[in-house]
């Protein structure tokens, strides 16, 4: 059973460009969570989604960031007009039910130049 | 102020040594988890502790949940280079949905 998959693993964007990060949850998992890891801040929750629904986006910056988890296909975290401060590792996790045990992907390292 | 404070922040030891890392809070939790994160990878769940005073063992790793469910410790016996990584404690907050709140982390390096 394949684990959580994220792509790309590394992404370089210039300031002002858009970044799209993709996450395919484990098979049978319909709950997806996105986290961001900054060296000075640690690992922080961003958003929790179920298929076609955003359940909790309390950790998402108010502007430029959006997330979706469509009926078909991977979950997408989209960052518009990236700035240097968006450089971080972005992790996706999934679970089969709303549960404390979440399984993490390998992450996408975003570098904004 | 961090909800979960971990100590020490950094730890560098020789292979074969024992070590303990701590996760402390002033809040009470229904459960607590420990993760290990290796460079370039995502966190991997090691254990979930639920009951106050609970002790769980995973090979050379021993996890304990404080009696008051406010703190936890991770003890590693005879550390090996493969134990190197970032150790994170995490909790699900009551009423906080399903979002994990992570501790500040302990970066462990085990050298030959």
Coordinates of C-alpha atoms in Angstrom, one line a residue, chain A residues 27-100:
Chain A
X27 CA -5.5 4.6 -0.6
X28 CA -8.7 4.7 1.2
X29 CA -7.9 7.9 3.0
X30 CA -10.4 10.7 2.4
X31 CA -9.0 13.2 5.0
X32 CA -6.1 15.4 4.0
X33 CA -4.1 17.9 6.1
X34 CA -1.5 20.4 5.0
X35 CA 1.4 21.6 7.3
X36 CA 4.2 24.0 6.8
X37 CA 7.6 23.7 8.4
X38 CA 9.8 26.8 8.8
X39 CA 13.2 26.6 10.5
X40 CA 12.3 29.3 13.0
X41 CA 8.7 28.2 13.6
X42 CA 8.6 24.5 13.5
X43 CA 5.8 22.4 12.0
X44 CA 2.4 24.3 11.8
X45 CA -1.0 23.2 10.7
X46 CA -2.5 25.0 7.7
X47 CA -5.7 23.4 6.5
X48 CA -7.8 20.2 6.8
X49 CA -9.9 19.0 3.9
X50 CA -12.2 16.1 3.1
X51 CA -13.3 15.3 -0.4
X52 CA -14.6 18.5 -2.0
X53 CA -14.8 20.3 1.4
X54 CA -12.6 22.5 3.4
X55 CA -13.2 21.6 7.0
X56 CA -10.7 23.8 8.9
X57 CA -8.5 26.5 7.3
X58 CA -7.6 28.3 10.5
X59 CA -3.9 28.0 9.8
X60 CA -3.9 29.3 6.3
X61 CA -2.7 32.8 5.6
X62 CA -5.6 35.0 4.6
X63 CA -4.2 36.0 1.2
X64 CA -2.5 34.2 -1.7
X65 CA -3.0 30.7 -0.2
X66 CA -5.8 28.3 -1.2
X67 CA -6.4 24.5 -1.0
X68 CA -8.7 22.0 -2.6
X69 CA -9.4 18.3 -2.5
X70 CA -11.5 17.5 -5.5
X71 CA -13.7 14.4 -5.9
X72 CA -11.1 13.0 -8.3
X73 CA -7.4 13.6 -8.2
X74 CA -4.9 14.9 -5.7
X75 CA -5.3 17.6 -3.1
X76 CA -3.7 20.9 -4.3
X77 CA -2.1 23.6 -2.2
X78 CA -1.8 26.7 -4.3
X79 CA 0.3 29.8 -3.5
X80 CA -0.2 32.8 -5.7
X81 CA 2.4 35.6 -6.1
X82 CA 5.0 33.8 -3.9
X83 CA 7.3 35.8 -1.7
X84 CA 10.6 34.8 -0.1
X85 CA 8.9 34.2 3.2
X86 CA 6.9 31.4 1.6
X87 CA 10.1 29.3 1.3
X88 CA 9.5 26.3 3.5
X89 CA 8.8 22.6 3.5
X90 CA 5.2 21.8 2.9
X91 CA 3.9 18.5 4.2
X92 CA 0.6 16.7 3.5
X93 CA -0.8 14.1 5.8
X94 CA -3.8 11.8 5.4
X95 CA -6.1 9.6 7.5
X96 CA -9.0 7.3 6.8
X97 CA -11.3 8.9 9.3
X98 CA -11.0 12.1 11.4
X99 CA -8.2 10.7 13.5
X100 CA -5.3 11.5 15.6

